mmCIF file of C-alpha atoms in Angstrom:
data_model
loop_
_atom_site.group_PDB
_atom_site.id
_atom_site.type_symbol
_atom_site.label_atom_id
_atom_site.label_comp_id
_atom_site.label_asym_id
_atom_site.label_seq_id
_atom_site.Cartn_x
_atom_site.Cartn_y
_atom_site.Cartn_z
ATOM 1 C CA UNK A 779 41.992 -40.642 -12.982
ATOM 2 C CA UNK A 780 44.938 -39.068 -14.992
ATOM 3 C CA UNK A 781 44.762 -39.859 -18.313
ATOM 4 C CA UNK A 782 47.832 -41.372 -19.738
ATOM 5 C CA UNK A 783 47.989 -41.660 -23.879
ATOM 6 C CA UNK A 784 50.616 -43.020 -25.981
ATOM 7 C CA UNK A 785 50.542 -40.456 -28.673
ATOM 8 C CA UNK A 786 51.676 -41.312 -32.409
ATOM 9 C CA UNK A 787 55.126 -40.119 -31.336
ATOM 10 C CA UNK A 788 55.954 -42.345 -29.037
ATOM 11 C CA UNK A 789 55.595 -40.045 -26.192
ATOM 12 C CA UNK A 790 53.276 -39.925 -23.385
ATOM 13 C CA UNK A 791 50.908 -37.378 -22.544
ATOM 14 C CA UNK A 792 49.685 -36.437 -18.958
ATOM 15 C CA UNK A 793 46.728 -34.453 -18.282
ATOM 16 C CA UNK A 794 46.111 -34.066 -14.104
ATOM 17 C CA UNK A 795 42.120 -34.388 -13.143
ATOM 18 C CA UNK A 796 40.729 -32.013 -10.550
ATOM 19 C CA UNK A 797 38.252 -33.460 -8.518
ATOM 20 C CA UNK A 798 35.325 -32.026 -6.776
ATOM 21 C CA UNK A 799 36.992 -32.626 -3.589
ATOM 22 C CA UNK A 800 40.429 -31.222 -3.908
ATOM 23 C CA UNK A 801 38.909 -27.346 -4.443
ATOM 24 C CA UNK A 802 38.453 -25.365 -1.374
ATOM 25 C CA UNK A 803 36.847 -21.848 -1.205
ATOM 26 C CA UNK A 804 39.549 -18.874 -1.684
ATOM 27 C CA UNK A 805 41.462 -21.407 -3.898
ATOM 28 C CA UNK A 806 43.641 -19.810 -6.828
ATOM 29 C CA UNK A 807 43.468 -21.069 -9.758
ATOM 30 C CA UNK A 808 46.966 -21.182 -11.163
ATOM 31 C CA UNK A 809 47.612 -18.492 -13.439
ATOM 32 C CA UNK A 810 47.765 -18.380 -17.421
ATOM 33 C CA UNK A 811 50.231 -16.176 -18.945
ATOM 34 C CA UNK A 812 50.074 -15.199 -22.823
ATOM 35 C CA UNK A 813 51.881 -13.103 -24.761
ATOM 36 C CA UNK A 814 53.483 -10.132 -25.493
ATOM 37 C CA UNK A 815 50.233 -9.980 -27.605
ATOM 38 C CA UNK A 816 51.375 -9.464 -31.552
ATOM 39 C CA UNK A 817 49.013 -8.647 -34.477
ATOM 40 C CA UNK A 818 49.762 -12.444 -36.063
ATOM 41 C CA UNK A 819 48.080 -13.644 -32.880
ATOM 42 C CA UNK A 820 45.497 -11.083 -33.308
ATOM 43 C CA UNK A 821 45.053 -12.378 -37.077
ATOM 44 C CA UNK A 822 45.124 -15.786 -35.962
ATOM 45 C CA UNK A 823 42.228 -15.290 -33.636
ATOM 46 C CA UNK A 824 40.102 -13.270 -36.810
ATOM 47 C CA UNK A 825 40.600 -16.208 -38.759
ATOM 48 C CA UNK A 826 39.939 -19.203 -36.157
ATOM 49 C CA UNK A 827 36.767 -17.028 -34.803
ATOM 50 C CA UNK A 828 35.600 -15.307 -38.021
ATOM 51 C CA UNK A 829 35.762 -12.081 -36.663
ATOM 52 C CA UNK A 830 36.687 -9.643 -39.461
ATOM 53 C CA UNK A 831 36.300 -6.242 -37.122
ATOM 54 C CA UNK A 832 39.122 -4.168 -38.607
ATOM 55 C CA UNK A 833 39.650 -2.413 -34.779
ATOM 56 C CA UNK A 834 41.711 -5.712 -34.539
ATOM 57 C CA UNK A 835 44.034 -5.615 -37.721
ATOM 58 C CA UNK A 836 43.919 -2.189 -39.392
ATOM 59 C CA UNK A 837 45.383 0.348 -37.269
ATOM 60 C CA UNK A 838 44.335 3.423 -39.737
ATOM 61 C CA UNK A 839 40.444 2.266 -38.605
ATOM 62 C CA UNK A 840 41.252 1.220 -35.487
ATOM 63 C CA UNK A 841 42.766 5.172 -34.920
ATOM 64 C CA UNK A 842 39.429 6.447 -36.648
ATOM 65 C CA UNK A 843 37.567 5.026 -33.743
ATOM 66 C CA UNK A 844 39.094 6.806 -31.318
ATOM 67 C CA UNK A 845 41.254 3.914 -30.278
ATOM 68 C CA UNK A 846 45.040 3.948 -30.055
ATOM 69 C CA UNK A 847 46.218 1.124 -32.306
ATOM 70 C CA UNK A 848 44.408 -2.268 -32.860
ATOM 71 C CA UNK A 849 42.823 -3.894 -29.980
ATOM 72 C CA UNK A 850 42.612 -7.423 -28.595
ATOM 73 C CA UNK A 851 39.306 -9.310 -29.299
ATOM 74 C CA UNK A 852 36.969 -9.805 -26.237
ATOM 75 C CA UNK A 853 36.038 -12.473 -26.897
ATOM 76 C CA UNK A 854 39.672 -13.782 -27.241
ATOM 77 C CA UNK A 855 40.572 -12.616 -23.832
ATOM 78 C CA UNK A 856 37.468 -14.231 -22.856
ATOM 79 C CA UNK A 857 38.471 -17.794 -24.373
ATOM 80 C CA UNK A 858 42.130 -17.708 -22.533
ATOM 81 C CA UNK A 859 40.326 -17.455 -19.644
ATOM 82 C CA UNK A 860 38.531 -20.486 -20.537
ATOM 83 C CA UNK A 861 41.567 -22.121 -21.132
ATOM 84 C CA UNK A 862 42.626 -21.675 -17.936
ATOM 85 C CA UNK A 863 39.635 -23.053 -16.152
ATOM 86 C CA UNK A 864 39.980 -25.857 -18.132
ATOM 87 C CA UNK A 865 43.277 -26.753 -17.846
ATOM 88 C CA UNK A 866 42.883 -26.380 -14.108
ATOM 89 C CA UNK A 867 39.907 -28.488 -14.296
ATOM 90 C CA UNK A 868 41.348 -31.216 -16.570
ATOM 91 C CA UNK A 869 39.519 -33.364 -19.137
ATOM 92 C CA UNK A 870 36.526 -34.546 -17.301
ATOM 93 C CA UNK A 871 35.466 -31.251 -16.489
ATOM 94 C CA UNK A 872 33.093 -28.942 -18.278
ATOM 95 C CA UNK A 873 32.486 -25.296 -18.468
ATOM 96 C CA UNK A 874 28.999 -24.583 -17.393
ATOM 97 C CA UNK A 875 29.104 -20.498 -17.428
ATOM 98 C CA UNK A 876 31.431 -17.609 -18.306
ATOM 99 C CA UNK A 877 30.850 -13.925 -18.090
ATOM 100 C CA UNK A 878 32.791 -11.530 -18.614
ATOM 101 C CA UNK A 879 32.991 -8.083 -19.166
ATOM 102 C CA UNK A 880 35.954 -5.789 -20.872
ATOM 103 C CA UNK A 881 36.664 -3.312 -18.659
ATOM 104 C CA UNK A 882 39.753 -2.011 -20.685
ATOM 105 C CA UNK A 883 41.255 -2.454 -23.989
ATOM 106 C CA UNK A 884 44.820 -4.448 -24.398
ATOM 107 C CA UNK A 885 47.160 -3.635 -27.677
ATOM 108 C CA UNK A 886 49.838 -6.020 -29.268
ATOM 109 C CA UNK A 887 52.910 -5.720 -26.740
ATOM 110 C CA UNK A 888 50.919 -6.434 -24.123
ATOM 111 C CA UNK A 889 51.487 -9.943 -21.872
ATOM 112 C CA UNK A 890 47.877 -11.338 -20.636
ATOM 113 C CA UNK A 891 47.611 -12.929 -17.136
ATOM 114 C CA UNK A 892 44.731 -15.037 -16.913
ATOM 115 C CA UNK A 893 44.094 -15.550 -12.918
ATOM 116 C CA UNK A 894 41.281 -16.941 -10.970
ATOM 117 C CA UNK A 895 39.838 -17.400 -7.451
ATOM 118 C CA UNK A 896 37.492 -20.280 -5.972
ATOM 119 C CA UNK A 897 34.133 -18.671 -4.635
ATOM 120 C CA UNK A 898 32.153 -21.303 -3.617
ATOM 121 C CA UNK A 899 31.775 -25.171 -4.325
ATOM 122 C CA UNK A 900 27.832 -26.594 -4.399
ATOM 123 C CA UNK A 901 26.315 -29.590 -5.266
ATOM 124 C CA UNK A 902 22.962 -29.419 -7.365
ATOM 125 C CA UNK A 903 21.596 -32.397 -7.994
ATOM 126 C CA UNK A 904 23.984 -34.950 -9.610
ATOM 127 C CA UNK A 905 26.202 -32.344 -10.292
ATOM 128 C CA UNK A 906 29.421 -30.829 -8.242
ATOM 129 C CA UNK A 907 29.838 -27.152 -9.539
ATOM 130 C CA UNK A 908 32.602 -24.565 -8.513
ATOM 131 C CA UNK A 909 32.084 -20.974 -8.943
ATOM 132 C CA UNK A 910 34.999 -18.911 -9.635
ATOM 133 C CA UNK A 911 35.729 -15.428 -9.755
ATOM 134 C CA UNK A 912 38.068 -14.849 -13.190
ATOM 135 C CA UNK A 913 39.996 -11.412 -14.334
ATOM 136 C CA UNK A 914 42.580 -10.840 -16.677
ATOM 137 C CA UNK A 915 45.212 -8.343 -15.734
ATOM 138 C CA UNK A 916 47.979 -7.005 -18.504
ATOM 139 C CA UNK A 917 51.870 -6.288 -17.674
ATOM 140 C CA UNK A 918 50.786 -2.968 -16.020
ATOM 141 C CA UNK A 919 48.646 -3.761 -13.544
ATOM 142 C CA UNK A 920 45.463 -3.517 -15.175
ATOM 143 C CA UNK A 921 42.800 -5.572 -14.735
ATOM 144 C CA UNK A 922 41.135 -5.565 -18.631
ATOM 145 C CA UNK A 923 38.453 -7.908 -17.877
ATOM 146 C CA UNK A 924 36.167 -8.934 -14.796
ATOM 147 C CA UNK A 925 34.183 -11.754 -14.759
ATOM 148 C CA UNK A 926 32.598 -15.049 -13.217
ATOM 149 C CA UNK A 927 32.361 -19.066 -14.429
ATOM 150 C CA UNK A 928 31.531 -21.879 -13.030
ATOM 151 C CA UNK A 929 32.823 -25.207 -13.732
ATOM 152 C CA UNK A 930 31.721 -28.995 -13.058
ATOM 153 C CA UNK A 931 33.807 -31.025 -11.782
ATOM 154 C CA UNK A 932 34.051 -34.828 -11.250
ATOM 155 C CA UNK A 933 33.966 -36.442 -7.963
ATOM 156 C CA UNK A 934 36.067 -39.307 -6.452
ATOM 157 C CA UNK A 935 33.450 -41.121 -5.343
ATOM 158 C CA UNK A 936 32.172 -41.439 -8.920
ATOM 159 C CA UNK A 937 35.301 -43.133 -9.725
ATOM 160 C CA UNK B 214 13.307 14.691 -32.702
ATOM 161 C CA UNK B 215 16.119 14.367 -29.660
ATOM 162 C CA UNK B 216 18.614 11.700 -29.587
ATOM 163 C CA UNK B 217 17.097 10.407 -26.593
ATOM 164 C CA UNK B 218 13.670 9.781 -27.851
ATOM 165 C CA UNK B 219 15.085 8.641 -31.128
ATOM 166 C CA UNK B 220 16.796 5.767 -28.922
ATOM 167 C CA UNK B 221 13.524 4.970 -27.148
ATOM 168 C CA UNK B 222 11.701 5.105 -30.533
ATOM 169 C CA UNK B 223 14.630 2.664 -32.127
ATOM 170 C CA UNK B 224 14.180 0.464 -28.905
ATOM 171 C CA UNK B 225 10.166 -0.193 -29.160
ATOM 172 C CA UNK B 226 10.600 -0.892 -32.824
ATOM 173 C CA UNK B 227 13.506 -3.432 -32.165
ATOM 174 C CA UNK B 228 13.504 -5.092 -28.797
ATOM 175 C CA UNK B 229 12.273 -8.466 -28.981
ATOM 176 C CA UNK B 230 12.922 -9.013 -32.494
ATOM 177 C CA UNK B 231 14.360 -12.144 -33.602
ATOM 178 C CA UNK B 232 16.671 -13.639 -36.553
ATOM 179 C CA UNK B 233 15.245 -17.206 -36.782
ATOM 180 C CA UNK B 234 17.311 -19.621 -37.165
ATOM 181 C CA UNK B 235 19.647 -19.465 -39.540
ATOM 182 C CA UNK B 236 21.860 -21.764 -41.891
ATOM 183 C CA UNK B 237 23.343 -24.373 -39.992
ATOM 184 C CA UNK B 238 27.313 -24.894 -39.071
ATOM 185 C CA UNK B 239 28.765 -28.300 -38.932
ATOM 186 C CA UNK B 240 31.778 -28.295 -36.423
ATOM 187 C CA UNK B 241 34.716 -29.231 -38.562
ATOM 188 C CA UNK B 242 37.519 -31.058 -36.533
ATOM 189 C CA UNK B 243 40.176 -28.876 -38.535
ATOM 190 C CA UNK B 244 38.495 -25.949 -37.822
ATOM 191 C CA UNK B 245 38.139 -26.991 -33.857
ATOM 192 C CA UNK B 246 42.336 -27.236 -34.267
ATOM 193 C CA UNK B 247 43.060 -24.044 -35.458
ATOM 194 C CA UNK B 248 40.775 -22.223 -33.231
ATOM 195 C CA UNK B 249 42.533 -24.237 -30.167
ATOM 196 C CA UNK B 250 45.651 -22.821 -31.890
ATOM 197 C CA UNK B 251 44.783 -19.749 -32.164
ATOM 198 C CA UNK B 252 44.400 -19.829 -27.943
ATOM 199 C CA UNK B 253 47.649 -21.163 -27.568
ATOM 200 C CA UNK B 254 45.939 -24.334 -26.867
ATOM 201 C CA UNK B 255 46.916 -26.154 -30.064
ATOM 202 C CA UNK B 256 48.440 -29.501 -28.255
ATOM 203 C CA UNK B 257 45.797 -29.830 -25.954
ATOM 204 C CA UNK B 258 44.683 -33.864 -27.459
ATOM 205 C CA UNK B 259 41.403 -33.082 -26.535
ATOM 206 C CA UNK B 260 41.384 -31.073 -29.252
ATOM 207 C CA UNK B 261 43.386 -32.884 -31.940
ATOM 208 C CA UNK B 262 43.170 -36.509 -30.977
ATOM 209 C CA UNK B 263 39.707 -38.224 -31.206
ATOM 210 C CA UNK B 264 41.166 -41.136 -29.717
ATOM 211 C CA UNK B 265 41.637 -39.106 -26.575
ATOM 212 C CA UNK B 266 38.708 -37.568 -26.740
ATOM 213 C CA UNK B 267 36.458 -40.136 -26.759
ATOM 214 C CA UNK B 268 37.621 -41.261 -23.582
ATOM 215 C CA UNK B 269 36.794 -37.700 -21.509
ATOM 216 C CA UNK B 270 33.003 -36.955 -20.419
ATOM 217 C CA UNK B 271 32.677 -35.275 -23.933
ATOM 218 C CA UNK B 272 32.599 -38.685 -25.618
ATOM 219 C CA UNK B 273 34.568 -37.460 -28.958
ATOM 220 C CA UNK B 274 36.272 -33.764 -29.392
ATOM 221 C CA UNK B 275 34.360 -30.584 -27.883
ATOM 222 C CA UNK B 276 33.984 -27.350 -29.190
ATOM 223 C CA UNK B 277 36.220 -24.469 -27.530
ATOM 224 C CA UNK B 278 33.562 -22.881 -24.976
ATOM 225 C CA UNK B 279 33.970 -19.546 -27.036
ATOM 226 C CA UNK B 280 33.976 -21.199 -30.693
ATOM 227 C CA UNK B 281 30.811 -19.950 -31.789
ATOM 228 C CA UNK B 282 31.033 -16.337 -30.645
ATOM 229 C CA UNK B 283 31.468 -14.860 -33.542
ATOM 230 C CA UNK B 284 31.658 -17.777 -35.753
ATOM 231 C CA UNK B 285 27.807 -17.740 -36.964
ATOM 232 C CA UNK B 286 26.133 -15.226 -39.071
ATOM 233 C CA UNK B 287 23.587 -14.994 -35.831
ATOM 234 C CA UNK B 288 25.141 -13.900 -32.724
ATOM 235 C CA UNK B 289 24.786 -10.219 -31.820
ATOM 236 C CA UNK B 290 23.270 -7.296 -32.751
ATOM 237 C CA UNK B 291 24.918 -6.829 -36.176
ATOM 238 C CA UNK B 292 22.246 -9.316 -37.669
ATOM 239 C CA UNK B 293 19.485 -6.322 -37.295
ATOM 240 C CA UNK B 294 20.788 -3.185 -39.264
ATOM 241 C CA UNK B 295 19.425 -1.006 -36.085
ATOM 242 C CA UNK B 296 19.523 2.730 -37.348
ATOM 243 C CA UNK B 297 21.286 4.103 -34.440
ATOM 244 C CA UNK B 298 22.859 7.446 -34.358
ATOM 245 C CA UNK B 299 26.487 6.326 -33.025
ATOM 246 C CA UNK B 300 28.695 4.101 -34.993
ATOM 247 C CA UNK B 301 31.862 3.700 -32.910
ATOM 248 C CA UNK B 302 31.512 -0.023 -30.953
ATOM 249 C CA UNK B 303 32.947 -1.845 -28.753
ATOM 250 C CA UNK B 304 31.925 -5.249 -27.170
ATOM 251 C CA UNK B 305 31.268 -4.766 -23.572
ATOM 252 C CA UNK B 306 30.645 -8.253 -22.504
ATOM 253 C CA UNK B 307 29.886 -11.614 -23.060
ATOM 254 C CA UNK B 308 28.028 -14.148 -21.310
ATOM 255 C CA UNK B 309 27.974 -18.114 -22.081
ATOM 256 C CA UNK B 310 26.085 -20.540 -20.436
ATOM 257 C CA UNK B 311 26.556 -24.049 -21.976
ATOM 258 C CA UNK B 312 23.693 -26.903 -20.890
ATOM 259 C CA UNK B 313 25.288 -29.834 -23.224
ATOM 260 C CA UNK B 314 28.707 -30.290 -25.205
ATOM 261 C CA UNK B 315 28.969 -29.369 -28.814
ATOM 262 C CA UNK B 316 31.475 -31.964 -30.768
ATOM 263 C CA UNK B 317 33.265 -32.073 -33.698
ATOM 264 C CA UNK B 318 30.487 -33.033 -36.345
ATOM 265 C CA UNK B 319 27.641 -31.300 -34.786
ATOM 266 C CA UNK B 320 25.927 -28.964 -36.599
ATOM 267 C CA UNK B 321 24.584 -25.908 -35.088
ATOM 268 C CA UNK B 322 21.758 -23.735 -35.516
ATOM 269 C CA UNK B 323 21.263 -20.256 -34.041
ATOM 270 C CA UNK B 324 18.656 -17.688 -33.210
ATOM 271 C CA UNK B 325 19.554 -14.101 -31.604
ATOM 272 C CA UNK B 326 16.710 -11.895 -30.030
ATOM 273 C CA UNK B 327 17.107 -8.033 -28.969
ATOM 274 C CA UNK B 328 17.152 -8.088 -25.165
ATOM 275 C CA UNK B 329 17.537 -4.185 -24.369
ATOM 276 C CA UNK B 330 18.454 -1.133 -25.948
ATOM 277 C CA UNK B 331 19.492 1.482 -23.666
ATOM 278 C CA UNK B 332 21.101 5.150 -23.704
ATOM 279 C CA UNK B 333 23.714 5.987 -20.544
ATOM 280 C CA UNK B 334 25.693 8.905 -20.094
ATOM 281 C CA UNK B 335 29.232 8.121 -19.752
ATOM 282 C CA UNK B 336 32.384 9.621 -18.844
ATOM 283 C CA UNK B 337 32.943 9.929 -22.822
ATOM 284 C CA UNK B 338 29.592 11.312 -23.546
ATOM 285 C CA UNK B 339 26.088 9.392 -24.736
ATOM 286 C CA UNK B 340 26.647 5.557 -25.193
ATOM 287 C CA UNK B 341 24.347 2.786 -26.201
ATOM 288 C CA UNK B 342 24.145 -0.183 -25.145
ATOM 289 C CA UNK B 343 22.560 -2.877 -26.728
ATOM 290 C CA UNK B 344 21.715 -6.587 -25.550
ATOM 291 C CA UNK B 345 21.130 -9.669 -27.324
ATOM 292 C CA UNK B 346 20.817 -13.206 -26.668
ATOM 293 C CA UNK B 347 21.440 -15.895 -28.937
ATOM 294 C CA UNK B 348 20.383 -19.267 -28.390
ATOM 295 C CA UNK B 349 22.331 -22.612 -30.363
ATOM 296 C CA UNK B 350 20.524 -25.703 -31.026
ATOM 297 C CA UNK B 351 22.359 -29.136 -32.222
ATOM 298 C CA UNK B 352 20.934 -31.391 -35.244
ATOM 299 C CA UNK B 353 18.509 -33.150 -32.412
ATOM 300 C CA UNK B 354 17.139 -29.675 -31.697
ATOM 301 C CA UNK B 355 18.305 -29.627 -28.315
ATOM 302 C CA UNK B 356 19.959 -26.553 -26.478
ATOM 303 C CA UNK B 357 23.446 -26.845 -26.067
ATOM 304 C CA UNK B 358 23.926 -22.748 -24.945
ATOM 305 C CA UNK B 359 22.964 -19.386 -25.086
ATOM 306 C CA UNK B 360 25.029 -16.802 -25.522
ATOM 307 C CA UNK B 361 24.451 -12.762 -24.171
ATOM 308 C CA UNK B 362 26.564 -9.971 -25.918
ATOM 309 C CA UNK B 363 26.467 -6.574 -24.606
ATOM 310 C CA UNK B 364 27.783 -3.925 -27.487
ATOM 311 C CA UNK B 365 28.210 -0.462 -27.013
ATOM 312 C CA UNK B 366 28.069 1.905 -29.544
ATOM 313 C CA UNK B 367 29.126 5.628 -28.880
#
């Protein structure tokens, strides 16, 4: 089901379901793009995640650790690729694992492409479960993290 | 003493050590908002319209998978003081495994435990690495995920 909500604005809001049924191995999953990257976003994430590491916001330190400017947050990177699962995988899904490693730093200027590729799709009891290959690559080519999830899914016949 | 076997020596004293639980977080629903904000996820109604919410499998609004990373006092290996002899780090990776939702008005309890601590040459020189795992309970005591955070220090 797509879930159609009259918002307190008058408009409507759509959100698309994937179902269990509709993923097939080697699937993409369609891509997120974010940025450029800039420090408020950086500052932004500090705040929302309470991560005061000053790598991310004071470039002085950040240069004192060897490291060219301020760097993005893992664990931000790792959360946009959450996002993207789960817009892919609409409401009714659910995030079951993420790993991820950062295999390079990205700096404010940088756009982030989230991007994704279906693995395998398994059943396990009463639940439908996809696993994914995730990376992130920047606006040069580089892949800056590596990583797995798996997500659960919904199925049409459960409708 | 070498580096080396002042690692190993740091390692048997600290590995398997655990914070306990500490204080507890309650998930505020304005706090849920800006953090969906702060992913560029800020009109997602999942996250901002309880309404909404309540109708999805998560039965009210959910936590952002990667809310409590970094959120808690517990969650990596900052909550030990380990006397190592490197103090440049980096987070190397995360990995979340979540076995229930957490909602808005939860309140969550963690506990972190040192996995591993390990010394590996790398391209830059000595690095270590050091592995936790941090387990968060709801109010009914129940596990809703575990969380494992490779730093490196070098």
């Amino acid at each position: 089901m797509a879930y159609l909500k009259s918002t307190k604005h008058g408009g409507v809001i759509l959100l698309p379901q994937l179902y269990f049924e509709d993923v097939k191995e080697g699937m993409e999953i369609p891509c997120l793009e974010v940025g450029p990257i800039t420090t408020e976003h950086l500052v932004r994430w500090a705040c929302a995640a309470g991560d005061y590491n000053p790598i991310h916001y004071d470039q002085e330190f950040a240069r004192s650790q060897g490291l060219p400017t301020v760097i993005v947050h893992g664990p931000f990177k790792l959360s946009l690729l959450a996002r993207m699962l789960l817009a892919w995988g609409g409401p009714n899904s659910f995030l079951r694992r993420i790993s991820c490693r950062y295999t390079a730093i990205d700096v404010p200027g940088n756009t982030l492409f989230c991007r994704g590729r279906v693995k395998a799709r398994r059943v396990l009891g009463q639940e439908k479960l996809v696993d994914c290959e995730i990376w992130m690559e920047n606006q040069k080519g580089e892949v800056t993290v590596k990583g797995e999830a798996t997500i659960i899914l919904p199925s049409r016949e459960e409708r | 003493m070498s580096e080396e076997k002042l690692v190993a020596k740091i390692a048997a004293e600290y590995v398997g050590r655990e914070t306990g639980l500490g204080e507890p977080l309650e998930i505020e629903k304005g706090a849920v908002r800006r953090f969906a904000e702060a992913i560029f996820d800020g009109n997602n109604p999942l996250y901002r319209d309880a309404d909404f919410a309540s109708q999805t499998i998560y039965g009210g609004i959910p936590m952002p998978p990667a809310f409590l990373t970094t959120n808690m006092p517990s969650g990596s290996e900052r909550d030990f003081d380990i006397p190592l002899p490197l103090t440049r780090r980096v987070r190397g990776g995360d990995e979340l495994i979540f076995y229930r939702p957490i909602k808005v008005g939860d309140t969550i309890r963690a506990n972190t435990r040192i996995l591993s601590i390990e010394e590996k040459e790398g391209r830059s020189g000595k690095m270590i690495f050091i592995t936790t795992e941090t387990n968060y309970y709801n109010q009914h005591g129940e596990l809703c995920m575990t969380n494992k955070v490779t730093v490196v220090k070098r």
